[in-house]
Amino acid sequence: MPVFRRRKGSLPRLVPELDDRTLGQVRRRVETCWSRGSLDTAVMASMADVINEAGQDWDRKAHRLAVLARAAGRSLPGIWRQHNPQDQNALLLHAWSDLMQARQEGSGVDLYETRETCRLAADMLPADPTPWILHLATLRLEQRPSTELSAIWREIKARDPWNREAHLQALGYLSPDECGSSALVLDLLDGVRAAMPPDAPAAGLELTALISSHQRAVLGGGLMALGAGEIWRRPDAAKALDHAAHYWPGPGFLTHAAALADLNLLAYALIKAGRTTEAGTVLRATGGVVTPWPWSLDGDALERFSHYHGRYATGDPDSGSTGRRR
């Protein structure tokens, strides 16, 4: 019998809200409503309260809306909006739900109407970048010309210069997989490196781009796949990993809503780079909270995270070896 038992809270687990416990409580209530196909006034009030509680922390507001949109399914956001047509948060949740549904083939979502919802929400609270972020996401989904995105991007940057969701949407649009190229991704990264604070909500942008580039090489097959590991030996990648591995796991360094998601990014990247001692430190810093991406790139996200957590974050002296690059 082991002398020390591992705390239940440290076991690897998928929780969409990450470490936002208040949001987690509301999410579970919403999921219960979704299973019943109804939405009572108490749950509507809970959703309104948890979104309003974010105040002008626009990054946390976006995180809470995204989690609730996933939990609410297709019908509940529409019901909430019908009951509260002048509630900006109800409009935003409905628009976010539309966006998620539009990614499904044959959804029938009218993204023009979604943009109209965003426009109404923007008029209700002009300081809020969230309607503009959702607007940008709809344009990305439709692969509209970059000239249309530029104006929206300026509106976002004027309101919240380092919003995480906005930068991830821009990165996706500019990637070679969508409407851009590797050169455009580099332009974006070059543009933010010099000015972005090291602990900004968008701090994980470069690691996201590197992981995507690595996966693109793996999927390319042949020589591209064989050379995928070289990405982590590039000076820019090594520098990004050095900085993040040194600072991010420190208590209180990353404080934005999706900080645990960015620690997952970092742990994954360090493992791919063969820097397993540092990966173990970062895996412990997650507290066992798992995000689907990027672990799902290699299979079942929870299984992959648990495998590496058990191997590198348990305190076993052999588990922290630098090992071979993957």
Coordinates of N, CA, C and O in Angstrom, one line a residue, residues 65-180:
L65 N -17.9 32.3 -22.8 CA -18.9 32.2 -23.8 C -18.6 30.9 -24.7 O -19.6 30.2 -25.0
A66 N -17.4 30.6 -25.0 CA -17.0 29.5 -25.8 C -17.4 28.2 -25.0 O -18.0 27.3 -25.6
V67 N -17.1 28.1 -23.7 CA -17.5 26.9 -23.0 C -19.0 26.7 -22.9 O -19.5 25.6 -23.1
L68 N -19.7 27.8 -22.6 CA -21.2 27.7 -22.5 C -21.8 27.4 -23.9 O -22.8 26.6 -23.9
A69 N -21.2 27.9 -25.0 CA -21.8 27.6 -26.3 C -21.7 26.1 -26.6 O -22.6 25.5 -27.2
R70 N -20.5 25.5 -26.2 CA -20.3 24.1 -26.4 C -21.3 23.3 -25.6 O -21.8 22.2 -26.0
A71 N -21.5 23.7 -24.3 CA -22.4 23.0 -23.4 C -23.9 23.1 -23.8 O -24.7 22.2 -23.5
A72 N -24.3 24.2 -24.4 CA -25.7 24.5 -24.6 C -26.3 23.9 -25.8 O -27.5 23.9 -26.0
G73 N -25.5 23.4 -26.8 CA -26.0 22.8 -28.0 C -26.6 23.9 -28.9 O -26.3 25.1 -28.8
R74 N -27.5 23.5 -29.7 CA -28.1 24.4 -30.8 C -29.3 25.2 -30.3 O -29.4 26.3 -30.6
S75 N -30.2 24.6 -29.5 CA -31.5 25.2 -29.2 C -31.4 26.2 -28.0 O -32.1 27.2 -28.0
L76 N -30.7 25.8 -27.0 CA -30.7 26.7 -25.8 C -30.3 28.1 -26.0 O -30.9 29.0 -25.4
P77 N -29.2 28.4 -26.7 CA -28.9 29.8 -26.9 C -30.0 30.6 -27.6 O -30.3 31.8 -27.3
G78 N -30.7 29.9 -28.5 CA -31.8 30.6 -29.2 C -33.0 30.9 -28.2 O -33.6 31.9 -28.3
I79 N -33.2 29.9 -27.3 CA -34.3 30.1 -26.3 C -33.9 31.3 -25.4 O -34.8 32.2 -25.1
W80 N -32.7 31.4 -25.0 CA -32.2 32.5 -24.1 C -32.4 33.8 -24.8 O -32.9 34.8 -24.3
R81 N -32.0 33.8 -26.1 CA -32.1 35.1 -26.9 C -33.6 35.5 -27.0 O -33.9 36.7 -26.9
Q82 N -34.5 34.5 -27.3 CA -35.9 34.8 -27.4 C -36.5 35.5 -26.1 O -37.3 36.4 -26.2
H83 N -36.0 35.0 -25.0 CA -36.5 35.5 -23.7 C -35.8 36.8 -23.4 O -36.4 37.6 -22.6
N84 N -34.6 37.1 -23.9 CA -33.9 38.3 -23.6 C -33.3 38.9 -24.8 O -32.1 39.0 -25.0
P85 N -34.1 39.5 -25.7 CA -33.6 40.0 -27.0 C -32.7 41.2 -26.9 O -32.0 41.5 -27.8
Q86 N -32.7 41.9 -25.7 CA -31.9 43.0 -25.5 C -30.7 42.7 -24.6 O -30.0 43.7 -24.2
D87 N -30.4 41.5 -24.4 CA -29.3 41.1 -23.5 C -28.1 40.8 -24.5 O -28.1 39.9 -25.3
Q88 N -27.1 41.6 -24.3 CA -25.9 41.4 -25.2 C -25.3 40.1 -25.1 O -24.8 39.5 -26.1
N89 N -25.2 39.5 -23.9 CA -24.6 38.2 -23.7 C -25.5 37.1 -24.3 O -24.9 36.1 -24.9
A90 N -26.8 37.3 -24.3 CA -27.6 36.3 -25.0 C -27.4 36.3 -26.5 O -27.3 35.2 -27.2
L91 N -27.2 37.5 -27.1 CA -26.9 37.6 -28.5 C -25.5 37.0 -28.8 O -25.4 36.2 -29.8
L92 N -24.5 37.2 -28.0 CA -23.2 36.7 -28.2 C -23.2 35.2 -28.1 O -22.5 34.5 -28.9
L93 N -23.9 34.6 -27.1 CA -23.9 33.2 -27.0 C -24.6 32.5 -28.2 O -24.2 31.5 -28.7
H94 N -25.7 33.2 -28.7 CA -26.4 32.7 -29.9 C -25.4 32.7 -31.1 O -25.4 31.8 -31.9
A95 N -24.7 33.8 -31.2 CA -23.8 33.9 -32.4 C -22.6 32.9 -32.2 O -22.2 32.3 -33.3
W96 N -22.1 32.7 -31.0 CA -21.1 31.7 -30.9 C -21.6 30.3 -31.2 O -20.9 29.5 -31.8
S97 N -22.8 30.0 -30.8 CA -23.4 28.7 -31.1 C -23.6 28.5 -32.6 O -23.3 27.5 -33.1
D98 N -24.0 29.6 -33.2 CA -24.2 29.6 -34.7 C -22.8 29.2 -35.4 O -22.8 28.4 -36.3
L99 N -21.8 29.8 -34.9 CA -20.4 29.6 -35.4 C -20.0 28.2 -35.3 O -19.5 27.5 -36.2
M100 N -20.3 27.6 -34.1 CA -19.9 26.2 -33.9 C -20.7 25.3 -34.8 O -20.2 24.3 -35.3
Q101 N -22.0 25.6 -34.9 CA -22.8 24.7 -35.8 C -22.4 24.8 -37.2 O -22.5 23.9 -38.0
A102 N -22.0 26.0 -37.6 CA -21.7 26.3 -39.0 C -20.5 25.4 -39.5 O -20.3 25.2 -40.7
R103 N -19.7 25.0 -38.5 CA -18.5 24.2 -38.8 C -18.9 22.7 -39.2 O -18.1 22.0 -39.7
Q104 N -20.2 22.4 -38.9 CA -20.7 21.0 -39.2 C -21.2 21.0 -40.6 O -22.0 21.9 -41.0
E105 N -20.9 20.0 -41.3 CA -21.4 19.9 -42.7 C -22.9 19.8 -42.8 O -23.5 19.1 -42.0
G106 N -23.5 20.7 -43.7 CA -24.9 20.6 -43.8 C -25.7 21.3 -42.7 O -26.9 21.0 -42.5
S107 N -25.0 22.2 -42.0 CA -25.7 22.8 -40.8 C -26.8 23.8 -41.2 O -27.8 23.9 -40.5
G108 N -26.7 24.4 -42.3 CA -27.7 25.4 -42.8 C -27.7 26.7 -42.1 O -28.6 27.5 -42.2
V109 N -26.6 27.0 -41.3 CA -26.5 28.3 -40.6 C -26.2 29.4 -41.6 O -25.4 29.3 -42.4
D110 N -27.0 30.5 -41.4 CA -26.8 31.7 -42.2 C -25.8 32.6 -41.5 O -26.2 33.3 -40.6
L111 N -24.6 32.6 -42.0 CA -23.5 33.4 -41.3 C -23.8 34.9 -41.5 O -23.2 35.7 -40.7
Y112 N -24.5 35.3 -42.5 CA -24.9 36.7 -42.7 C -25.7 37.1 -41.5 O -25.5 38.2 -40.9
E113 N -26.7 36.3 -41.1 CA -27.5 36.6 -39.9 C -26.7 36.6 -38.7 O -26.9 37.4 -37.7
T114 N -25.7 35.7 -38.6 CA -24.8 35.7 -37.4 C -24.0 37.0 -37.3 O -23.9 37.6 -36.2
R115 N -23.6 37.5 -38.5 CA -22.9 38.8 -38.4 C -23.8 39.9 -38.0 O -23.4 40.9 -37.4
E116 N -25.1 39.9 -38.4 CA -26.0 40.9 -38.0 C -26.2 40.8 -36.5 O -26.3 41.8 -35.8
T117 N -26.2 39.6 -35.9 CA -26.3 39.4 -34.5 C -25.1 40.1 -33.8 O -25.2 40.8 -32.8
C118 N -23.9 39.9 -34.4 CA -22.7 40.5 -33.9 C -22.8 42.0 -33.9 O -22.3 42.7 -33.0
R119 N -23.3 42.5 -35.0 CA -23.4 44.0 -35.1 C -24.3 44.5 -34.0 O -24.0 45.6 -33.4
L120 N -25.5 43.9 -33.8 CA -26.4 44.3 -32.7 C -25.6 44.3 -31.3 O -25.8 45.2 -30.5
A121 N -24.9 43.2 -31.1 CA -24.2 43.1 -29.8 C -23.1 44.1 -29.7 O -22.9 44.7 -28.6
A122 N -22.4 44.5 -30.8 CA -21.4 45.5 -30.8 C -22.0 46.9 -30.4 O -21.4 47.7 -29.7
D123 N -23.2 47.1 -30.9 CA -23.9 48.4 -30.7 C -24.3 48.5 -29.2 O -24.3 49.6 -28.6
M124 N -24.6 47.4 -28.6 CA -25.0 47.4 -27.2 C -23.9 47.7 -26.2 O -24.1 48.3 -25.2
L125 N -22.7 47.2 -26.6 CA -21.5 47.5 -25.7 C -20.3 47.8 -26.6 O -19.5 46.9 -26.9
P126 N -20.1 49.0 -27.0 CA -19.1 49.3 -28.0 C -17.7 49.0 -27.5 O -16.8 48.7 -28.4
A127 N -17.4 48.9 -26.2 CA -16.0 48.6 -25.8 C -15.7 47.2 -25.9 O -14.5 46.8 -25.9
D128 N -16.6 46.3 -26.1 CA -16.4 44.9 -26.1 C -15.9 44.4 -27.4 O -16.6 44.6 -28.5
P129 N -14.7 43.7 -27.5 CA -14.2 43.2 -28.7 C -14.9 41.9 -29.2 O -14.7 41.5 -30.3
T130 N -15.6 41.2 -28.3 CA -16.2 39.9 -28.6 C -17.0 39.8 -29.8 O -16.8 38.9 -30.6
P131 N -17.9 40.8 -30.1 CA -18.7 40.7 -31.3 C -17.8 40.8 -32.6 O -18.1 40.1 -33.6
W132 N -16.8 41.5 -32.5 CA -15.9 41.7 -33.6 C -15.0 40.4 -33.8 O -14.7 40.0 -35.0
I133 N -14.7 39.7 -32.7 CA -14.0 38.5 -32.8 C -14.8 37.4 -33.5 O -14.4 36.7 -34.4
L134 N -16.1 37.4 -33.1 CA -17.0 36.4 -33.7 C -17.2 36.8 -35.2 O -17.4 35.9 -36.0
H135 N -17.3 38.0 -35.5 CA -17.4 38.5 -36.9 C -16.2 38.0 -37.7 O -16.4 37.4 -38.8
L136 N -15.0 38.2 -37.1 CA -13.8 37.7 -37.8 C -13.9 36.2 -38.1 O -13.5 35.7 -39.1
A137 N -14.4 35.5 -37.1 CA -14.5 34.0 -37.2 C -15.4 33.6 -38.3 O -15.2 32.6 -39.0
T138 N -16.5 34.3 -38.5 CA -17.4 34.0 -39.6 C -16.8 34.2 -40.9 O -16.9 33.4 -41.9
L139 N -16.0 35.3 -41.1 CA -15.3 35.6 -42.3 C -14.2 34.5 -42.6 O -14.1 34.1 -43.7
R140 N -13.6 34.1 -41.6 CA -12.6 33.0 -41.7 C -13.3 31.7 -42.2 O -12.7 31.1 -43.1
L141 N -14.4 31.4 -41.6 CA -15.1 30.2 -42.0 C -15.5 30.2 -43.5 O -15.5 29.2 -44.1
E142 N -15.9 31.4 -43.9 CA -16.3 31.5 -45.3 C -15.1 31.8 -46.3 O -15.3 32.0 -47.5
Q143 N -13.9 31.9 -45.7 CA -12.7 32.2 -46.5 C -12.9 33.5 -47.3 O -12.5 33.5 -48.5
R144 N -13.3 34.5 -46.6 CA -13.5 35.8 -47.3 C -12.2 36.5 -47.6 O -11.2 36.2 -46.9
P145 N -12.2 37.4 -48.5 CA -10.9 38.1 -48.8 C -10.3 38.8 -47.6 O -11.0 39.3 -46.7
S146 N -9.0 38.9 -47.6 CA -8.3 39.4 -46.4 C -8.6 40.9 -46.2 O -8.5 41.4 -45.0
T147 N -9.0 41.6 -47.2 CA -9.4 43.0 -47.1 C -10.6 43.2 -46.1 O -10.7 44.1 -45.4
E148 N -11.5 42.2 -46.1 CA -12.7 42.2 -45.2 C -12.2 42.0 -43.8 O -12.8 42.6 -42.9
L149 N -11.2 41.1 -43.6 CA -10.8 40.8 -42.2 C -10.0 42.0 -41.7 O -10.0 42.2 -40.4
S150 N -9.3 42.7 -42.5 CA -8.4 43.8 -42.0 C -9.1 44.8 -41.2 O -8.7 45.2 -40.1
A151 N -10.3 45.2 -41.7 CA -11.1 46.2 -41.0 C -11.5 45.7 -39.6 O -11.5 46.4 -38.6
I152 N -12.0 44.5 -39.6 CA -12.5 43.8 -38.4 C -11.3 43.7 -37.4 O -11.4 43.9 -36.2
W153 N -10.1 43.3 -37.9 CA -9.0 43.2 -37.1 C -8.6 44.5 -36.4 O -8.2 44.5 -35.2
R154 N -8.7 45.6 -37.1 CA -8.4 46.9 -36.5 C -9.4 47.2 -35.3 O -9.0 47.8 -34.3
E155 N -10.6 46.8 -35.5 CA -11.6 47.0 -34.4 C -11.3 46.2 -33.2 O -11.4 46.7 -32.0
I156 N -10.8 45.0 -33.4 CA -10.5 44.2 -32.2 C -9.2 44.7 -31.5 O -9.2 44.9 -30.3
K157 N -8.2 45.0 -32.3 CA -7.0 45.5 -31.7 C -7.1 46.8 -30.9 O -6.5 47.1 -30.0
A158 N -8.1 47.6 -31.4 CA -8.4 48.9 -30.7 C -9.0 48.7 -29.3 O -8.9 49.5 -28.5
R159 N -9.7 47.5 -29.2 CA -10.4 47.2 -27.9 C -9.6 46.3 -27.0 O -9.7 46.5 -25.8
D160 N -8.9 45.3 -27.5 CA -8.2 44.4 -26.7 C -7.0 43.8 -27.5 O -7.1 42.8 -28.2
P161 N -5.9 44.5 -27.4 CA -4.8 44.2 -28.3 C -4.2 42.8 -28.3 O -3.7 42.3 -29.3
W162 N -4.4 42.1 -27.2 CA -3.7 40.8 -27.1 C -4.7 39.7 -26.8 O -4.4 38.7 -26.1
N163 N -5.9 39.8 -27.3 CA -7.0 38.8 -27.1 C -6.6 37.5 -27.6 O -6.2 37.4 -28.8
R164 N -6.7 36.4 -26.8 CA -6.2 35.1 -27.3 C -7.0 34.5 -28.4 O -6.5 34.1 -29.4
E165 N -8.4 34.6 -28.3 CA -9.2 34.0 -29.3 C -9.1 34.7 -30.6 O -9.0 34.1 -31.7
A166 N -8.9 36.0 -30.6 CA -8.8 36.8 -31.8 C -7.5 36.4 -32.6 O -7.5 36.2 -33.8
H167 N -6.4 36.3 -31.8 CA -5.1 35.9 -32.5 C -5.2 34.5 -33.0 O -4.6 34.3 -34.1
L168 N -5.8 33.6 -32.3 CA -5.9 32.2 -32.9 C -6.8 32.2 -34.1 O -6.5 31.4 -35.1
Q169 N -7.8 33.0 -34.2 CA -8.6 33.1 -35.4 C -7.8 33.6 -36.5 O -7.9 33.1 -37.7
A170 N -7.0 34.7 -36.3 CA -6.2 35.3 -37.3 C -5.1 34.3 -37.8 O -4.9 34.2 -39.0
L171 N -4.5 33.6 -36.9 CA -3.5 32.6 -37.2 C -4.1 31.5 -38.1 O -3.5 31.1 -39.1
G172 N -5.3 31.0 -37.7 CA -6.0 30.0 -38.6 C -6.3 30.5 -40.0 O -6.0 29.8 -41.0
Y173 N -6.7 31.7 -40.1 CA -7.0 32.3 -41.4 C -5.8 32.4 -42.3 O -5.8 32.1 -43.5
L174 N -4.7 32.8 -41.7 CA -3.4 33.1 -42.4 C -2.6 31.8 -42.7 O -1.6 31.9 -43.4
S175 N -3.0 30.7 -42.1 CA -2.2 29.5 -42.3 C -2.3 28.9 -43.7 O -3.3 29.2 -44.4
P176 N -1.3 28.1 -44.1 CA -1.4 27.5 -45.4 C -2.6 26.5 -45.6 O -3.0 26.2 -46.7
D177 N -3.1 26.1 -44.5 CA -4.3 25.2 -44.5 C -5.6 25.9 -44.9 O -6.5 25.2 -45.3
E178 N -5.6 27.2 -44.8 CA -6.8 28.0 -45.1 C -6.5 29.0 -46.2 O -6.4 28.6 -47.3
C179 N -6.4 30.2 -45.8 CA -6.4 31.3 -46.9 C -5.0 31.9 -47.0 O -4.8 32.8 -47.8
G180 N -4.0 31.4 -46.3 CA -2.7 32.1 -46.3 C -1.6 31.2 -46.7 O -1.7 30.4 -47.6

